[in-house]
Backbone as numpy.savetxt, mean C-alpha at the origin, in Angstrom:
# Nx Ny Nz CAx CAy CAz Cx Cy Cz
15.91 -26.69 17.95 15.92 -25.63 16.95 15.00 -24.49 17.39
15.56 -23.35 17.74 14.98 -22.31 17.65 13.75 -21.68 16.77
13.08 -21.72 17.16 11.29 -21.42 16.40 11.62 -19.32 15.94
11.58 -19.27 14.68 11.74 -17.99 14.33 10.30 -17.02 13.54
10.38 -15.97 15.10 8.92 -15.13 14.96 8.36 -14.76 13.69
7.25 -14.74 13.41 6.71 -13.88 12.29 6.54 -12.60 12.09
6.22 -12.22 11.23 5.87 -10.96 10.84 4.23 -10.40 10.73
3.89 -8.96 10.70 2.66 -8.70 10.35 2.87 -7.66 9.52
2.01 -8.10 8.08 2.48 -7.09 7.09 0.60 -6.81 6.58
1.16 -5.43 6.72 -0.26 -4.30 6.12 -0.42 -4.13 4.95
-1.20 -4.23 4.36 -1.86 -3.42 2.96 -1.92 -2.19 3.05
-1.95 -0.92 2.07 -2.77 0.22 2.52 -3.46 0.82 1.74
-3.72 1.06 0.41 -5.15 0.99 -0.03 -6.67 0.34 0.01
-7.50 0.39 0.81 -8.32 0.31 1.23 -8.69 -1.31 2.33
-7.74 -0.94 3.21 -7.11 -1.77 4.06 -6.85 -0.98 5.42
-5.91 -0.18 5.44 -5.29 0.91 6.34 -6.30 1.88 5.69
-6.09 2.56 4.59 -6.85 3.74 4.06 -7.92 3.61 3.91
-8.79 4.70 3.72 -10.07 3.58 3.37 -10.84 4.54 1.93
-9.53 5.30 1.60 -9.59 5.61 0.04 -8.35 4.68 -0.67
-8.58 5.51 -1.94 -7.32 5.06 -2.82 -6.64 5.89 -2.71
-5.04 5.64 -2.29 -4.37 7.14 -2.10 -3.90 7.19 -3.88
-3.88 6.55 -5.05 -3.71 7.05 -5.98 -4.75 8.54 -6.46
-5.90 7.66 -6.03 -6.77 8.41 -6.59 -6.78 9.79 -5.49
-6.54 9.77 -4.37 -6.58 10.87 -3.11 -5.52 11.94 -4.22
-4.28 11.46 -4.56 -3.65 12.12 -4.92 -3.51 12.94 -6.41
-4.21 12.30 -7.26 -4.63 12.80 -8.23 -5.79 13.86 -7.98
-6.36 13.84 -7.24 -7.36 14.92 -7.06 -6.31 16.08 -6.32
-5.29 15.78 -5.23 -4.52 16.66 -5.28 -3.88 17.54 -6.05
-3.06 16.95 -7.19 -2.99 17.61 -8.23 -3.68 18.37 -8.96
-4.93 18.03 -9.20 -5.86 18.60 -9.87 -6.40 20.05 -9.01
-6.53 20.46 -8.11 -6.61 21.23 -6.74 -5.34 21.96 -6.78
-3.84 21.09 -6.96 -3.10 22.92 -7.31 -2.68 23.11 -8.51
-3.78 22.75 -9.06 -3.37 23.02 -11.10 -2.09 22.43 -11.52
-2.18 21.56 -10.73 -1.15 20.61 -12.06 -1.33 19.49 -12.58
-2.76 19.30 -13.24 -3.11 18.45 -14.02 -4.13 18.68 -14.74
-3.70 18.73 -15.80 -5.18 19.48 -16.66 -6.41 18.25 -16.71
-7.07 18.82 -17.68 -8.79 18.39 -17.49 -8.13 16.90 -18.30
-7.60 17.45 -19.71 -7.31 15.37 -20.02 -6.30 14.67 -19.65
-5.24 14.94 -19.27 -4.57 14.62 -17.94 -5.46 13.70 -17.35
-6.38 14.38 -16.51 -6.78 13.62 -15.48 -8.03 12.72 -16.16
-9.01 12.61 -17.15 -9.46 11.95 -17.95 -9.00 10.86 -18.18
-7.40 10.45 -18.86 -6.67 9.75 -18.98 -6.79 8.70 -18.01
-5.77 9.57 -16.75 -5.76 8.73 -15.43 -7.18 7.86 -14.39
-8.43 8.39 -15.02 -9.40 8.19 -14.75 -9.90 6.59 -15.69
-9.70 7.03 -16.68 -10.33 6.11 -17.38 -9.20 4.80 -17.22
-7.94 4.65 -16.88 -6.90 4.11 -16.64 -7.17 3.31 -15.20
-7.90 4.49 -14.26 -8.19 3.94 -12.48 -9.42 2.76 -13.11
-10.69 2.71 -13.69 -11.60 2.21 -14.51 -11.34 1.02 -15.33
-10.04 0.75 -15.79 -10.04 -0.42 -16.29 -9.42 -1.27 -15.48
-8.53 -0.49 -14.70 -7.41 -1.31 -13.36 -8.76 -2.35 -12.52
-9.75 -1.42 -12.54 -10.73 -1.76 -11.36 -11.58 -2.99 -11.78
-11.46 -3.33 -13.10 -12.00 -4.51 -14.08 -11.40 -5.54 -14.51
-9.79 -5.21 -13.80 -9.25 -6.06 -14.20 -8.77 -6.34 -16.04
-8.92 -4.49 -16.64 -9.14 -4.91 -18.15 -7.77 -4.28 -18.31
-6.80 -3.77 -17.37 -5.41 -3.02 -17.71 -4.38 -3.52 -16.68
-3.40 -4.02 -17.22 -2.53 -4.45 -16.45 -1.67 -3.26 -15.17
-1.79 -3.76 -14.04 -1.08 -2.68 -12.83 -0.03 -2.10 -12.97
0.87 -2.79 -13.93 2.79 -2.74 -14.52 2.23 -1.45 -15.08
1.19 -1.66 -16.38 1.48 -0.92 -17.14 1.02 0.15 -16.72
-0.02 0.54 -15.81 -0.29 1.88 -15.17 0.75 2.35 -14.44
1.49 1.73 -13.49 2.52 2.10 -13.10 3.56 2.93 -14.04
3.85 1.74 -15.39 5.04 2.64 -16.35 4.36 4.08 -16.81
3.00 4.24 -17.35 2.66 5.59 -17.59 2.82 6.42 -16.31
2.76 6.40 -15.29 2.74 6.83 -13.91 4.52 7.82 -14.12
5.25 5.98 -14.12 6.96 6.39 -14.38 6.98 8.04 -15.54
6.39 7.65 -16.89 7.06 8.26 -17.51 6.57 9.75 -17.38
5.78 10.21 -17.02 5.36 11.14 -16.02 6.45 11.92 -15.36
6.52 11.47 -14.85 7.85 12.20 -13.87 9.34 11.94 -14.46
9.14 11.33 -15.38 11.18 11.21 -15.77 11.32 13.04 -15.78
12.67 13.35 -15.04 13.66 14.30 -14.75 12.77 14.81 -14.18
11.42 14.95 -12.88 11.24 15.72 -12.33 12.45 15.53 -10.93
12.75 15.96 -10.29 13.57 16.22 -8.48 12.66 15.41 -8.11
13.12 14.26 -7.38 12.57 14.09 -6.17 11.89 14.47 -5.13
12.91 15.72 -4.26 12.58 16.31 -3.35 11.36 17.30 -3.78
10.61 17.38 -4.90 9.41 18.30 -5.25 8.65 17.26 -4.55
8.73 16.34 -5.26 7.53 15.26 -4.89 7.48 14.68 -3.58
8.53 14.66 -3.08 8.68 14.43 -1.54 7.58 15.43 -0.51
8.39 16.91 -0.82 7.92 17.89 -0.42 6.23 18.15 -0.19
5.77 17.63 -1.78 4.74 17.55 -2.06 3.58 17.12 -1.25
3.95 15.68 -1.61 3.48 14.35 -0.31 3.34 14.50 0.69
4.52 15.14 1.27 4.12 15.33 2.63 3.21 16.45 2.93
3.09 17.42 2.47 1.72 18.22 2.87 0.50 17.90 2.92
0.39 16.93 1.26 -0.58 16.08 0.68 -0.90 14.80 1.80
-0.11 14.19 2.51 -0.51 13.76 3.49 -1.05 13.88 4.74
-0.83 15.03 5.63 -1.61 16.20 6.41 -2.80 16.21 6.05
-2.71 16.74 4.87 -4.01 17.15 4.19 -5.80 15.86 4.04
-5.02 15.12 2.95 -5.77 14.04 2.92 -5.16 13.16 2.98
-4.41 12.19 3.61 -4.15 10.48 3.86 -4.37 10.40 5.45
-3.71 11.44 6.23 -3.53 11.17 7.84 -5.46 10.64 8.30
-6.40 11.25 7.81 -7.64 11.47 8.41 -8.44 10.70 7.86
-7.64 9.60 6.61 -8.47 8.61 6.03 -7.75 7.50 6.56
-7.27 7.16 7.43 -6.88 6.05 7.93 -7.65 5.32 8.99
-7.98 3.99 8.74 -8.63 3.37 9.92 -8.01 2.94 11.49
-9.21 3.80 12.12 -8.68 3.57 13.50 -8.61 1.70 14.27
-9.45 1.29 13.44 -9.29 -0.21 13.69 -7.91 -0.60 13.42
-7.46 -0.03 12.19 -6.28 -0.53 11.61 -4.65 -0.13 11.97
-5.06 0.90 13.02 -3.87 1.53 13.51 -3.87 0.53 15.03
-4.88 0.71 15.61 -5.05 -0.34 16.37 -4.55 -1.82 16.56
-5.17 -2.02 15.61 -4.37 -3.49 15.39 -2.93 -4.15 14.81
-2.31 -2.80 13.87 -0.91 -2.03 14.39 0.00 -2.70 15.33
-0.83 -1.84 16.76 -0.43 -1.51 18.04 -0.12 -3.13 18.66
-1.41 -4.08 18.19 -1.61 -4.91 18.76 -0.30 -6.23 18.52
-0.05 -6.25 17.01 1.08 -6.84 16.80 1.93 -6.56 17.50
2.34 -5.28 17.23 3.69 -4.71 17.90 4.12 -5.02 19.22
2.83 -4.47 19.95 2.88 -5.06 21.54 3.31 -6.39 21.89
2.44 -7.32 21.19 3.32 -9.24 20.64 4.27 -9.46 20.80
5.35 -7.97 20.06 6.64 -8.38 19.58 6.87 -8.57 18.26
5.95 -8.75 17.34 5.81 -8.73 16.02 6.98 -8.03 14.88
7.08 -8.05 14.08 8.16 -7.04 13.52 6.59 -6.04 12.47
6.36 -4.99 11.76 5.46 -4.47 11.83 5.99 -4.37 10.07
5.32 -4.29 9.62 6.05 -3.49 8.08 4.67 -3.23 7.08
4.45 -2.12 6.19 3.51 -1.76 5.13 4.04 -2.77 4.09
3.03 -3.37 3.21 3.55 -3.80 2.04 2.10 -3.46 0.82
2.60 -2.89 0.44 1.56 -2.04 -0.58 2.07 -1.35 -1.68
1.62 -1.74 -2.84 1.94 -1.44 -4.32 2.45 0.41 -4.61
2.01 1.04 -3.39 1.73 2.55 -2.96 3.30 2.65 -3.29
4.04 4.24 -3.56 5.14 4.88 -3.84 5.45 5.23 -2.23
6.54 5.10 -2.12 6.84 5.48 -1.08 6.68 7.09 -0.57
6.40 7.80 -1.22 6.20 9.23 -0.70 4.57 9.43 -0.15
3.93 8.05 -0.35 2.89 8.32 0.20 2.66 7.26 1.79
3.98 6.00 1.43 3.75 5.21 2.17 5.05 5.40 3.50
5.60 6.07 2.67 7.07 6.71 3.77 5.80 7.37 5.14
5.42 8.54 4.45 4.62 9.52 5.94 3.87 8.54 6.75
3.26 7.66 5.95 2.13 6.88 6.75 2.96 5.96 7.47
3.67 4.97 7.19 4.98 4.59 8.17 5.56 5.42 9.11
6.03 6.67 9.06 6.37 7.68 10.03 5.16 7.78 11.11
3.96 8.23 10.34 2.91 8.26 11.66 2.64 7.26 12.29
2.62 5.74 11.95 2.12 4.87 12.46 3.20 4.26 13.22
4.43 4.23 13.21 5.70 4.58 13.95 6.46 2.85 13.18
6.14 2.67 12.11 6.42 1.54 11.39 7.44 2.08 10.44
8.58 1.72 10.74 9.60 2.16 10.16 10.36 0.95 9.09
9.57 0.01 8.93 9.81 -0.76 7.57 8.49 -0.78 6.41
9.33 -0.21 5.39 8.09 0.15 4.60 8.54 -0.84 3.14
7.99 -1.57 2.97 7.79 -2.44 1.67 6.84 -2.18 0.28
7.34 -1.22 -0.59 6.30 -0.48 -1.42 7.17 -0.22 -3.06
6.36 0.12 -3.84 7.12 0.47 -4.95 7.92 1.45 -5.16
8.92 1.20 -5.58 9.66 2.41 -5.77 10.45 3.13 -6.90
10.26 4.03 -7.23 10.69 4.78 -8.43 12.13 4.76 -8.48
13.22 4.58 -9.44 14.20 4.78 -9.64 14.58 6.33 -9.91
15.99 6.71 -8.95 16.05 7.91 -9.00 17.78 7.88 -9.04
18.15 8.82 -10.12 19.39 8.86 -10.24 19.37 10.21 -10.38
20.91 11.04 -9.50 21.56 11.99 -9.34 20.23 12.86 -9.39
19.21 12.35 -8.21 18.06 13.21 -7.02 17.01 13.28 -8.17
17.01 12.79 -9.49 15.77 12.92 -10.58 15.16 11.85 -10.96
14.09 11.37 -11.18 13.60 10.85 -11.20 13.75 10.07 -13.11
13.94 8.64 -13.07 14.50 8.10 -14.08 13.22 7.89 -15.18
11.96 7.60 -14.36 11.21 6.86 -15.59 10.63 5.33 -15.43
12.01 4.77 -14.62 11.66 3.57 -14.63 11.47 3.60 -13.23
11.19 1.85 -12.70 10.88 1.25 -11.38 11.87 0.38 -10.97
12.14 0.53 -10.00 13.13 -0.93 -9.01 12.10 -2.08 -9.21
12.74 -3.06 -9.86 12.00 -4.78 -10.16 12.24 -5.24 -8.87
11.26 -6.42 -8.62 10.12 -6.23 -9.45 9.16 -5.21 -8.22
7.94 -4.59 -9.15 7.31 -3.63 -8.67 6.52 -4.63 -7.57
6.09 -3.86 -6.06 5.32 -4.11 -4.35 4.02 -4.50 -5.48
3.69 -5.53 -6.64 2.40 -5.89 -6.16 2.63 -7.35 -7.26
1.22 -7.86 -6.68 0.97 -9.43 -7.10 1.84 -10.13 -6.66
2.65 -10.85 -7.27 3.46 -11.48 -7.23 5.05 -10.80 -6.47
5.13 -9.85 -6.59 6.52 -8.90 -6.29 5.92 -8.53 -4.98
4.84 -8.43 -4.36 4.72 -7.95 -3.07 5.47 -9.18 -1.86
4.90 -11.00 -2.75 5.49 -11.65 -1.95 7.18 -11.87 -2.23
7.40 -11.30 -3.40 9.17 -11.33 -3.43 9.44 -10.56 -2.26
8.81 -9.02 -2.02 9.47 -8.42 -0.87 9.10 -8.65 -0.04
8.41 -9.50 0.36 7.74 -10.21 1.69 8.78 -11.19 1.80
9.31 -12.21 1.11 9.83 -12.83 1.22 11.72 -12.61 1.72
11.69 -11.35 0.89 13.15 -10.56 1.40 13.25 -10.07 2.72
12.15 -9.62 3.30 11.93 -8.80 4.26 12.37 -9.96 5.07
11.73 -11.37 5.12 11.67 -11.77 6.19 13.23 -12.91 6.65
13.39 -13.24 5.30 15.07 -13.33 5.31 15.83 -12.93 5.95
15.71 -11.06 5.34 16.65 -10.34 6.10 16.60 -10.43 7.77
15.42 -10.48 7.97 15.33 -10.06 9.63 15.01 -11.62 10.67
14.98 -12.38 9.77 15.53 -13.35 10.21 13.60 -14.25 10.91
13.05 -13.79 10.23 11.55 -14.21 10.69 11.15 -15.31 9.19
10.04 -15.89 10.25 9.48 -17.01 9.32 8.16 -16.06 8.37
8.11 -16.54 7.70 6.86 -16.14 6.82 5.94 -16.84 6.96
5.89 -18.03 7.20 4.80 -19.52 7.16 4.17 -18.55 8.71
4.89 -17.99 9.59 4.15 -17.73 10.90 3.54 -16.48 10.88
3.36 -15.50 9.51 3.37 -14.28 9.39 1.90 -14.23 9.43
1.49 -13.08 9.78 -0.03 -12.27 9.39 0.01 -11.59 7.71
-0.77 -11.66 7.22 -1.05 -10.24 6.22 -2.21 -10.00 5.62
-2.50 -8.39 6.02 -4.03 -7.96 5.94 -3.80 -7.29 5.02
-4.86 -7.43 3.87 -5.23 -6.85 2.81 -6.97 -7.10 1.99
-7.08 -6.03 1.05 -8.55 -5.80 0.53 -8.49 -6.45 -0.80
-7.37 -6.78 -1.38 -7.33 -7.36 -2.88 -7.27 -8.78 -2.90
-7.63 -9.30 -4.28 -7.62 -11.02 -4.32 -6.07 -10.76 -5.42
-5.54 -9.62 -6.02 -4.68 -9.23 -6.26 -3.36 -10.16 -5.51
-3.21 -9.92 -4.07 -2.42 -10.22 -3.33 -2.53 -11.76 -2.84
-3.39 -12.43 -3.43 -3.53 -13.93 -3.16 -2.44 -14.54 -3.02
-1.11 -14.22 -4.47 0.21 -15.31 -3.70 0.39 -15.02 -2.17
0.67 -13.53 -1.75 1.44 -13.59 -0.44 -0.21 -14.03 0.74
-0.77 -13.85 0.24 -2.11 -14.47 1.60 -1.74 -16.10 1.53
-1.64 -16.58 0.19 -1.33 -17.99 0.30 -0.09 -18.79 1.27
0.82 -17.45 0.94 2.30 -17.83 1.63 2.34 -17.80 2.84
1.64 -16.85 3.70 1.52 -16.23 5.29 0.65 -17.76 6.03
1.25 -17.87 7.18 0.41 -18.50 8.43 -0.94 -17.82 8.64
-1.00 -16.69 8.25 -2.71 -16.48 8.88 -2.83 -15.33 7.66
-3.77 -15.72 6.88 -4.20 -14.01 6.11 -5.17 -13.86 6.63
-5.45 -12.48 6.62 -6.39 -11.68 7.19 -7.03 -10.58 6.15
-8.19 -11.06 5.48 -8.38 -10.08 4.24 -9.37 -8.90 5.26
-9.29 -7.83 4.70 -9.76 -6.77 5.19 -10.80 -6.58 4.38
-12.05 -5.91 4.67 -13.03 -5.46 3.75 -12.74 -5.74 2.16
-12.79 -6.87 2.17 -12.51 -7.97 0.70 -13.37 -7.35 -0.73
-12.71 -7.26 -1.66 -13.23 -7.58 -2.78 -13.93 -8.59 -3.14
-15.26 -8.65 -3.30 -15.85 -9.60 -4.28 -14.96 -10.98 -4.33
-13.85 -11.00 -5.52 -13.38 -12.26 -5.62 -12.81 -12.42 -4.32
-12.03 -11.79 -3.39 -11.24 -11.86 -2.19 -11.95 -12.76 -1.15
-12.98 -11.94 -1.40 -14.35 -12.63 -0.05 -14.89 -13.76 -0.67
-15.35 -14.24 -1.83 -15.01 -15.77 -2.08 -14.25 -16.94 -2.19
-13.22 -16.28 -2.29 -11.96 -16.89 -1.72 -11.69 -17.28 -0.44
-11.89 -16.38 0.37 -11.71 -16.17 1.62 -12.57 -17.47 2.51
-14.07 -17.34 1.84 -15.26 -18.02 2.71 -15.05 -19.75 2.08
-14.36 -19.83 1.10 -14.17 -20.78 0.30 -12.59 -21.65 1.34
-11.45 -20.87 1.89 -10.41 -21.41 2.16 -10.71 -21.33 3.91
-12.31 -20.83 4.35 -12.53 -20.31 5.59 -11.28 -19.64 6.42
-10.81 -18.47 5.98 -10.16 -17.31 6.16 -11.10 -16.62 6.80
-10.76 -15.68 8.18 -11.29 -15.12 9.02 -11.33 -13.97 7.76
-12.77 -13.09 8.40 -12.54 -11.61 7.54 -12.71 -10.37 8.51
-11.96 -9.71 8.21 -12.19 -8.44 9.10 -12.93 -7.01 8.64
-13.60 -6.67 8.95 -14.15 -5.54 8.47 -13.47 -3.89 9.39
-12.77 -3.24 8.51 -12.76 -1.89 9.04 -13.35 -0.90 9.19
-13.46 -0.45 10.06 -14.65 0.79 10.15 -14.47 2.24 10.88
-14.47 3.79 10.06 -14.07 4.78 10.98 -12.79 4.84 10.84
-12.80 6.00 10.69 -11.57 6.63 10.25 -10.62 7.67 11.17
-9.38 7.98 11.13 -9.35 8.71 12.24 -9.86 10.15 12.14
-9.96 10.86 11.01 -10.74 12.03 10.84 -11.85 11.94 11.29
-12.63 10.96 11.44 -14.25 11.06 12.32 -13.75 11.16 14.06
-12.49 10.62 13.83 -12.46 10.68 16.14 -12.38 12.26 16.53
-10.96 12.99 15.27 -10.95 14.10 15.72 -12.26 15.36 15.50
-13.01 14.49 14.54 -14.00 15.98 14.18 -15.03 15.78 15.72
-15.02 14.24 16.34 -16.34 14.10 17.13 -15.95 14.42 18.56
């Protein structure tokens, strides 16, 4: 019987990134006036309870959705991608692009899997030349944006559904897979993978981690520090 390769699947909030691109991007908004002062209050005090574990991720997500019902797509596309130039390209870890490289070179199949919208995780896949991107995604009918989400939504539990699809499709084992991430969030799919690899761990993550003796990796340096030095 033929032995079938694994996969290496990325996180990218503070994993690859070493901000929050929610939060990167809300300050975007706020910068070309399109989000007023309680607007962004809201979304603040919303980032604040996520971070405590006192607000469920779904439900930030659905306020997120209803936000944009009937905006175009292609605004927000458009958007993103400048917004990525701007601030995501130069917050990315050079360790983490690196080690990227290093799968790939293996033979690895490469893929993002991160709770992130694809207009932020599409560019960063383009630059990193990872052209399977596993992320949440907004439902969009006739190019506008619906409101709702494609089930189930890239996190907790739904990150390893699409982990689990991914690897179906392409015909790889999961038991032989890598996956690096910063959340204890993502514990089913670290549980599911042959090797997790938590990245600059959360609190609960990193007790977990030292508890199941899980290697930990620390990222460091960004690629905006190579080009400024």
């Amino acid at each position: 019987m033929i032995e079938r390769p694994g996969a290496a699947f990325f996180d990218l909030d503070h994993t690859l990134l070493a901000r929050s691109s929610g939060e990167l991007y809300v300050r975007a908004l706020k910068e070309q006036g399109l989000l007023g002062w309680w607007d962004l209050a809201r979304i603040l005090a919303c980032v604040a309870l996520y971070r405590v574990n006192l607000l469920d991720p779904v439900s930030v997500m659905a306020r997120f959705g209803v936000r944009y019902r009937g905006v175009p797509e292609r605004e927000v596309r458009s958007f993103c991608e400048t917004w990525f130039r701007q601030s995501i390209r130069g917050n990315l870890y050079a360790q983490g692009v690196r080690r990227i490289r290093e799968h790939a070179a293996q033979g690895r199949a490469v893929a993002l899997l991160t709770a992130a919208t694809p207009y932020v995780a599409g560019p960063v896949g383009r630059f990193l030349g990872i052209s399977s991107v596993l992320c949440t995604r907004l439902e969009v009918v006739d190019g506008r944006f619906t409101g709702s989400f494609v089930q189930p939504v890239c996190h907790g539990k739904g990150k390893l559904y699409w982990a689990r699809r991914f690897c179906d499709e392409q015909g790889l084992d999961l038991s032989r897979s890598y996956f690096y991430t910063d959340s204890i969030r993502d514990l089913p799919t670290l549980e599911a993978v042959g090797y997790p690899r938590p990245v600059n761990p959360d609190r609960s993550l990193l007790r977990e981690a030292r508890r199941r003796g899980w290697p930990v990796e620390r990222f460091r340096g960004v690629l905006g520090d190579q080009q400024q030095g």
